[in-house]
CSV table of C-alpha atoms in Angstrom, one decimal:
chain,number,residue,atom,x,y,z
H,1,MET,CA,-0.1,-0.1,0.5
H,2,THR,CA,1.6,3.4,-1.5
H,3,GLN,CA,2.2,5.7,1.7
H,4,ARG,CA,1.9,9.6,0.9
H,5,VAL,CA,4.7,11.9,3.1
H,6,TYR,CA,3.9,15.7,2.4
H,7,LEU,CA,7.2,17.6,2.2
H,8,GLU,CA,7.2,21.7,2.0
H,9,ALA,CA,9.8,23.9,2.0
H,10,ARG,CA,9.8,26.3,4.4
H,11,ARG,CA,13.0,29.3,5.3
H,12,ASP,CA,12.0,30.6,8.9
H,13,TYR,CA,9.4,30.6,11.5
H,14,ALA,CA,7.8,33.7,10.8
H,15,SER,CA,3.9,33.8,11.3
H,16,PRO,CA,0.8,33.8,10.2
H,17,GLY,CA,3.2,31.5,7.4
H,18,LEU,CA,4.6,29.1,9.6
H,19,ASP,CA,0.9,28.5,11.2
H,20,GLU,CA,-1.0,27.8,7.6
H,21,ALA,CA,2.3,25.5,6.2
H,22,VAL,CA,1.3,23.1,9.6
H,23,GLY,CA,-2.0,23.2,9.5
H,24,ARG,CA,-1.7,22.4,5.6
H,25,LEU,CA,0.7,20.1,6.1
H,26,LEU,CA,-1.4,18.4,9.7
H,27,GLU,CA,-4.9,18.3,7.0
H,28,GLY,CA,-3.1,16.6,4.2
H,29,ALA,CA,-1.7,14.0,6.4
H,30,GLY,CA,-5.0,13.6,7.7
H,31,CYS,CA,-5.2,15.0,11.0
H,32,ARG,CA,-8.9,16.4,11.0
H,33,PRO,CA,-10.0,15.2,15.0
H,34,ALA,CA,-13.9,15.0,16.1
H,35,HIS,CA,-14.8,18.0,18.2
H,36,GLY,CA,-14.1,16.9,21.5
H,37,ALA,CA,-11.8,14.3,20.8
H,38,LYS,CA,-8.6,14.0,23.3
H,39,VAL,CA,-5.5,14.7,21.1
H,40,LEU,CA,-1.9,14.4,23.1
H,41,VAL,CA,1.2,16.8,20.8
H,42,LYS,CA,3.8,14.7,21.5
H,43,PRO,CA,7.0,17.6,20.9
H,44,ASN,CA,10.8,16.9,21.7
H,45,LEU,CA,11.5,18.4,24.6
H,46,VAL,CA,14.5,16.3,25.2
H,47,ALA,CA,16.7,18.4,28.3
H,48,PRO,CA,16.8,22.6,29.4
H,49,SER,CA,19.6,23.1,27.5
H,50,ASN,CA,20.7,23.9,24.0
H,51,THR,CA,16.6,23.9,23.7
H,52,ALA,CA,16.7,26.4,20.4
H,53,LEU,CA,18.0,23.5,19.0
H,54,SER,CA,17.5,20.1,20.7
H,55,CYS,CA,13.3,20.8,21.3
H,56,THR,CA,11.0,21.3,18.9
H,57,THR,CA,10.4,24.9,18.1
H,58,PRO,CA,7.6,26.6,20.3
H,59,ALA,CA,5.7,28.3,17.2
H,60,VAL,CA,5.5,25.1,15.8
H,61,VAL,CA,4.0,23.7,19.0
H,62,ARG,CA,1.8,26.6,18.7
H,63,ALA,CA,1.0,26.4,15.4
H,64,ALA,CA,-0.2,22.9,15.3
H,65,CYS,CA,-2.4,23.1,18.5
H,66,LEU,CA,-3.9,26.3,17.1
H,67,TYR,CA,-5.6,24.2,14.2
H,68,LEU,CA,-6.3,21.4,16.7
H,69,ALA,CA,-8.3,23.9,18.8
H,70,ASP,CA,-9.9,25.1,15.1
H,71,HIS,CA,-11.3,21.5,15.1
H,72,GLY,CA,-12.6,21.6,19.0
H,73,ALA,CA,-10.3,19.3,20.0
H,74,ARG,CA,-9.0,19.0,23.4
H,75,VAL,CA,-5.5,19.0,23.4
H,76,VAL,CA,-2.5,18.6,25.8
H,77,VAL,CA,1.4,19.0,24.9
H,78,GLY,CA,3.2,16.3,26.9
H,79,ASP,CA,7.0,14.8,27.1
H,80,SER,CA,8.9,12.6,29.1
H,81,PRO,CA,12.3,14.3,29.0
H,82,ALA,CA,15.9,12.7,29.3
H,83,PHE,CA,16.5,15.5,32.0
H,84,GLY,CA,13.9,17.3,34.0
H,85,THR,CA,10.1,17.8,33.7
H,86,ALA,CA,8.1,18.7,30.6
H,87,ARG,CA,6.9,21.9,32.4
H,88,ILE,CA,10.8,22.8,33.5
H,89,VAL,CA,11.7,22.4,29.2
H,90,ALA,CA,9.1,24.0,28.4
H,91,ARG,CA,9.6,27.2,30.7
H,92,ALA,CA,13.4,26.6,29.8
H,93,SER,CA,12.3,26.7,25.9
H,94,GLY,CA,9.5,29.2,26.3
H,95,LEU,CA,7.0,26.7,25.0
H,96,ASP,CA,4.9,27.8,28.0
H,97,GLN,CA,4.9,31.2,26.6
H,98,ALA,CA,4.1,30.0,22.8
H,99,LEU,CA,1.0,28.0,24.0
H,100,LYS,CA,-0.8,30.8,26.0
H,101,GLY,CA,-4.1,31.5,24.2
H,102,THR,CA,-4.4,27.9,22.3
H,103,GLY,CA,-6.0,26.5,25.0
H,104,ALA,CA,-3.7,23.2,25.1
H,105,ARG,CA,-2.7,22.5,28.4
H,106,LEU,CA,0.9,21.1,29.7
H,107,ALA,CA,1.6,18.0,31.5
H,108,ASN,CA,4.4,15.5,31.8
H,109,LEU,CA,3.9,12.1,30.5
H,110,GLY,CA,3.4,9.7,33.8
H,111,GLN,CA,0.7,7.0,34.6
H,112,THR,CA,2.7,4.1,33.8
H,113,ARG,CA,1.7,1.2,31.9
H,114,LYS,CA,3.7,-1.9,31.2
H,115,LEU,CA,4.1,-2.6,27.4
H,116,PRO,CA,5.2,-6.2,26.5
H,117,LEU,CA,8.3,-5.9,24.3
H,118,SER,CA,8.5,-8.4,21.4
H,119,LEU,CA,11.5,-9.5,22.2
H,120,GLY,CA,11.0,-9.9,25.8
H,121,GLY,CA,10.5,-8.1,28.8
H,122,CYS,CA,8.6,-5.1,28.8
H,123,VAL,CA,9.5,-1.3,29.1
H,124,GLY,CA,7.0,1.7,31.1
H,125,VAL,CA,5.1,3.6,28.6
H,126,SER,CA,2.7,6.5,29.6
H,127,ALA,CA,-0.6,5.6,30.1
H,128,GLN,CA,-1.9,9.1,28.8
H,129,ALA,CA,-0.6,8.7,25.4
H,130,LEU,CA,-1.5,5.2,25.5
H,131,ASP,CA,-5.0,6.2,26.0
H,132,ALA,CA,-5.5,9.7,23.9
H,133,GLU,CA,-7.9,9.5,21.0
H,134,LEU,CA,-4.9,10.6,18.4
H,135,ILE,CA,-1.6,11.7,18.9
H,136,VAL,CA,0.5,14.7,17.3
H,137,ASN,CA,3.8,13.8,17.1
H,138,LEU,CA,5.9,17.0,17.0
H,139,PRO,CA,10.1,15.5,16.2
H,140,ARG,CA,13.0,18.0,15.6
H,141,PHE,CA,14.8,16.9,12.7
H,142,LYS,CA,18.4,15.7,14.5
H,143,VAL,CA,20.9,13.5,14.0
H,144,HIS,CA,21.8,11.2,17.2
H,145,ASP,CA,24.9,9.8,18.4
H,146,GLN,CA,23.5,6.4,19.1
H,147,MET,CA,20.9,6.0,16.7
H,148,PHE,CA,21.9,7.5,14.0
H,149,CYS,CA,19.1,10.0,13.5
H,150,THR,CA,16.0,10.7,15.8
H,151,LEU,CA,13.5,11.6,13.6
H,152,ALA,CA,9.3,10.5,13.8
H,153,VAL,CA,9.7,6.7,15.1
H,154,LYS,CA,12.4,7.4,17.6
H,155,ASN,CA,10.4,10.6,18.8
H,156,PHE,CA,7.9,7.9,20.6
H,157,PHE,CA,10.4,7.0,22.8
H,158,GLY,CA,9.5,10.0,24.9
H,159,ALA,CA,6.8,8.2,25.8
H,160,VAL,CA,8.4,5.9,28.2
H,161,THR,CA,8.3,7.6,31.3
H,162,GLY,CA,10.9,8.8,33.6
H,163,PHE,CA,14.4,7.3,34.4
H,164,ARG,CA,12.8,4.1,32.2
H,165,LYS,CA,14.4,5.2,29.5
H,166,ALA,CA,18.2,5.5,30.4
H,167,TRP,CA,16.7,2.1,32.4
H,168,ALA,CA,16.1,0.8,28.8
H,169,HIS,CA,19.8,2.1,27.4
H,170,GLN,CA,21.1,-0.3,29.9
H,171,VAL,CA,18.8,-3.7,29.3
H,172,HIS,CA,18.4,-3.6,26.1
H,173,GLY,CA,21.3,-1.5,24.5
H,174,GLU,CA,25.1,-3.7,23.0
H,175,LYS,CA,22.4,-6.8,22.8
H,176,GLY,CA,21.7,-7.2,18.7
H,177,ASN,CA,18.7,-5.1,17.4
H,178,ARG,CA,17.0,-5.3,21.0
H,179,PHE,CA,17.1,-1.6,21.4
H,180,GLU,CA,15.9,-0.1,18.0
H,181,SER,CA,13.4,-3.2,18.5
H,182,MET,CA,11.7,-1.7,21.8
H,183,ILE,CA,11.6,1.6,20.1
H,184,LEU,CA,9.9,0.2,17.2
H,185,ASP,CA,7.2,-1.9,19.6
H,186,VAL,CA,6.4,1.2,21.6
H,187,CYS,CA,5.6,3.4,18.2
H,188,LEU,CA,3.4,0.8,16.8
H,189,ALA,CA,1.7,0.4,20.2
H,190,MET,CA,0.3,3.8,20.5
H,191,PRO,CA,-3.3,5.5,19.3
H,192,PRO,CA,-3.6,6.8,15.5
H,193,SER,CA,-1.0,9.5,14.9
H,194,VAL,CA,0.3,11.9,12.8
H,195,SER,CA,4.3,12.7,12.4
H,196,LEU,CA,5.3,16.0,11.4
H,197,VAL,CA,8.9,16.9,11.4
H,198,ASP,CA,10.7,20.6,12.4
H,199,GLY,CA,13.4,20.4,9.9
H,200,VAL,CA,13.0,24.1,9.6
H,201,VAL,CA,16.3,24.4,11.2
H,202,ALA,CA,17.8,20.8,11.9
H,203,MET,CA,20.8,19.5,14.2
H,204,HIS,CA,23.7,17.8,12.6
H,205,VAL,CA,27.4,16.3,13.8
H,206,SER,CA,26.3,15.6,17.0
H,207,GLY,CA,22.8,14.8,19.1
H,208,PRO,CA,20.4,15.1,20.1
H,209,ALA,CA,21.0,17.7,22.6
H,210,LYS,CA,24.8,19.4,21.8
H,211,GLY,CA,24.8,19.2,18.0
H,212,LYS,CA,24.9,22.6,15.5
H,213,PRO,CA,22.1,24.3,13.4
H,214,TYR,CA,21.7,23.4,9.6
H,215,PRO,CA,19.1,25.4,8.0
H,216,LEU,CA,17.5,22.6,6.2
H,217,GLY,CA,14.6,24.4,5.3
H,218,LEU,CA,12.3,21.5,5.8
H,219,LEU,CA,9.1,20.9,7.1
H,220,GLY,CA,7.3,17.0,6.5
H,221,ALA,CA,4.4,15.1,7.5
H,222,ALA,CA,3.0,12.0,7.5
H,223,ALA,CA,0.1,9.3,9.4
H,224,ASN,CA,3.1,6.6,8.8
H,225,PRO,CA,6.0,8.1,11.3
H,226,VAL,CA,8.1,4.6,9.2
H,227,ALA,CA,7.7,6.2,5.9
H,228,LEU,CA,8.1,9.8,7.2
H,229,ASP,CA,11.9,8.6,8.3
H,230,ALA,CA,12.2,6.6,5.2
H,231,ALA,CA,11.7,10.2,3.4
H,232,LEU,CA,13.9,12.4,5.6
H,233,LEU,CA,16.5,9.5,5.2
H,234,SER,CA,16.3,10.6,1.4
H,235,VAL,CA,16.3,14.2,2.0
H,236,LEU,CA,20.1,13.4,3.5
H,237,GLY,CA,20.7,11.3,0.0
H,238,LEU,CA,20.4,7.4,2.2
H,239,PRO,CA,18.5,5.0,2.4
H,240,PRO,CA,16.1,3.9,4.8
H,241,ASP,CA,18.3,1.3,6.0
H,242,ALA,CA,21.4,3.6,7.2
H,243,SER,CA,19.7,4.1,10.3
H,244,PRO,CA,19.1,1.6,13.1
H,245,LEU,CA,15.5,1.9,13.0
H,246,GLY,CA,15.1,2.1,9.6
H,247,ARG,CA,16.9,-1.5,9.1
H,248,GLU,CA,14.7,-2.5,12.6
H,249,ALA,CA,11.7,-1.3,10.1
H,250,MET,CA,12.4,-3.2,6.8
H,251,ARG,CA,13.3,-6.2,8.6
H,252,ARG,CA,9.8,-6.3,9.9
H,253,ALA,CA,8.5,-5.4,6.5
H,254,LEU,CA,6.7,-2.6,8.1
H,255,PRO,CA,4.8,-0.4,5.3
H,256,GLY,CA,6.5,2.7,4.5
H,257,SER,CA,10.1,1.2,4.9
H,258,ARG,CA,11.3,1.0,1.4
H,259,LEU,CA,11.5,4.2,-0.5
H,260,GLU,CA,9.3,2.3,-3.4
H,261,ASP,CA,6.1,2.2,-1.2
H,262,LEU,CA,6.0,6.1,-0.3
H,263,ASP,CA,4.1,8.6,-2.7
H,264,PHE,CA,5.0,12.4,-2.4
H,265,PRO,CA,2.1,14.7,-3.5
H,266,ALA,CA,3.9,17.8,-3.3
H,267,LEU,CA,7.9,18.1,-3.3
H,268,CYS,CA,10.0,15.5,-3.2
H,269,PRO,CA,13.3,14.2,-1.5
H,270,GLY,CA,15.4,15.5,-4.3
H,271,ASP,CA,14.0,18.9,-4.1
H,272,PHE,CA,15.6,20.0,-0.8
H,273,ILE,CA,19.3,20.4,-0.5
H,274,ALA,CA,21.4,18.9,2.3
H,275,THR,CA,24.8,19.3,0.9
H,276,GLY,CA,27.2,19.5,4.3
H,277,PHE,CA,25.1,17.8,7.0
H,278,GLU,CA,27.3,15.8,8.9
H,279,VAL,CA,25.8,12.5,10.1
H,280,PRO,CA,27.4,11.0,13.2
H,281,ARG,CA,30.7,8.8,12.2
H,282,CYS,CA,31.0,6.6,14.5
H,283,PRO,CA,28.2,5.3,16.5
H,284,ALA,CA,28.0,5.0,20.5
H,285,PRO,CA,27.0,2.9,22.4
H,286,VAL,CA,23.7,2.7,23.7
H,287,ALA,CA,24.6,1.5,26.6
H,288,PHE,CA,25.6,3.7,28.6
H,289,GLN,CA,28.7,3.0,31.3
H,290,PRO,CA,28.1,2.7,35.2
H,291,SER,CA,29.5,5.8,35.9
H,292,ARG,CA,27.7,8.0,32.9
H,293,PHE,CA,24.0,6.4,34.2
H,294,VAL,CA,25.1,7.1,37.8
H,295,LYS,CA,26.2,10.7,36.4
H,296,GLY,CA,22.8,10.9,34.5
H,297,ARG,CA,20.5,9.9,36.7
H,298,LEU,CA,21.7,12.1,39.2
H,299,LYS,CA,21.8,15.0,36.9
H,300,SER,CA,17.7,14.3,36.1
H,301,LEU,CA,17.1,14.5,39.8
H,302,CYS,CA,19.4,17.9,40.3
H,303,THR,CA,17.2,19.2,37.0
H,304,ARG,CA,14.0,18.3,38.7
H,305,LEU,CA,14.7,19.9,42.5
H,306,ARG,CA,16.2,22.7,40.9
H,307,GLY,CA,12.9,23.6,38.3
H,308,GLY,CA,10.2,22.9,41.3
């Protein structure tokens, strides 16, 4: 079955042009919630540092919330950051201010529910995410030192709550394809979703928090996050299996995992220029060294205590 991916060129985050572009892409990708529908908007709120580049741009989140408000949806904007809480990161990034007047409520994803994994074991996932009627997934286009790129599929890993993300690295990392399989399991367990990637200014060289800006000038949307990721890797001139998640999706023969599955009603990947975009040359281990794991947990705790 052909998977549609909508790509649009966007040079900056200025409104009202951005609001119109986000609404147009969400509409094209099939995001038409019923009046009163319970919608979770899931941006990337990784940590309260370098937020202008590491997190989804607040103007993009606001534009999505305004579109959903026009449909009468009940909107919660939520994530479970690697460090701190959604509210702490939202304050640091300016997202809390951007959401004013949209009717959206900001929340930290919690209320953990166990999700069985296809390769054994389970992982704790937010019940708020699992119980939403629709998820609007808003990743930032970034490289990732461990997973090559963090795009639409990877952004659903944010539904794994709190310290369980770091623990999942330790339990499933460096064990064949277990880690990427877990992320696909989480993604596939989510309710119906539409993904829209913020690639107007992307992060390259290193990631997901401390890379460098790259003016990619792109917004992209699809109902199928696997298809959107395959298209975005193609923008970089790379095949879908260039990333661990792309390889896992192809191994499972998921719809949208192959370029020949994709249809581009608007712009095509070749319409974008990504010359000089740098991806990580040598992937870092998925599992953290014990000292780094402990240090990271202490840092997260301190961030929460400072942030209130």
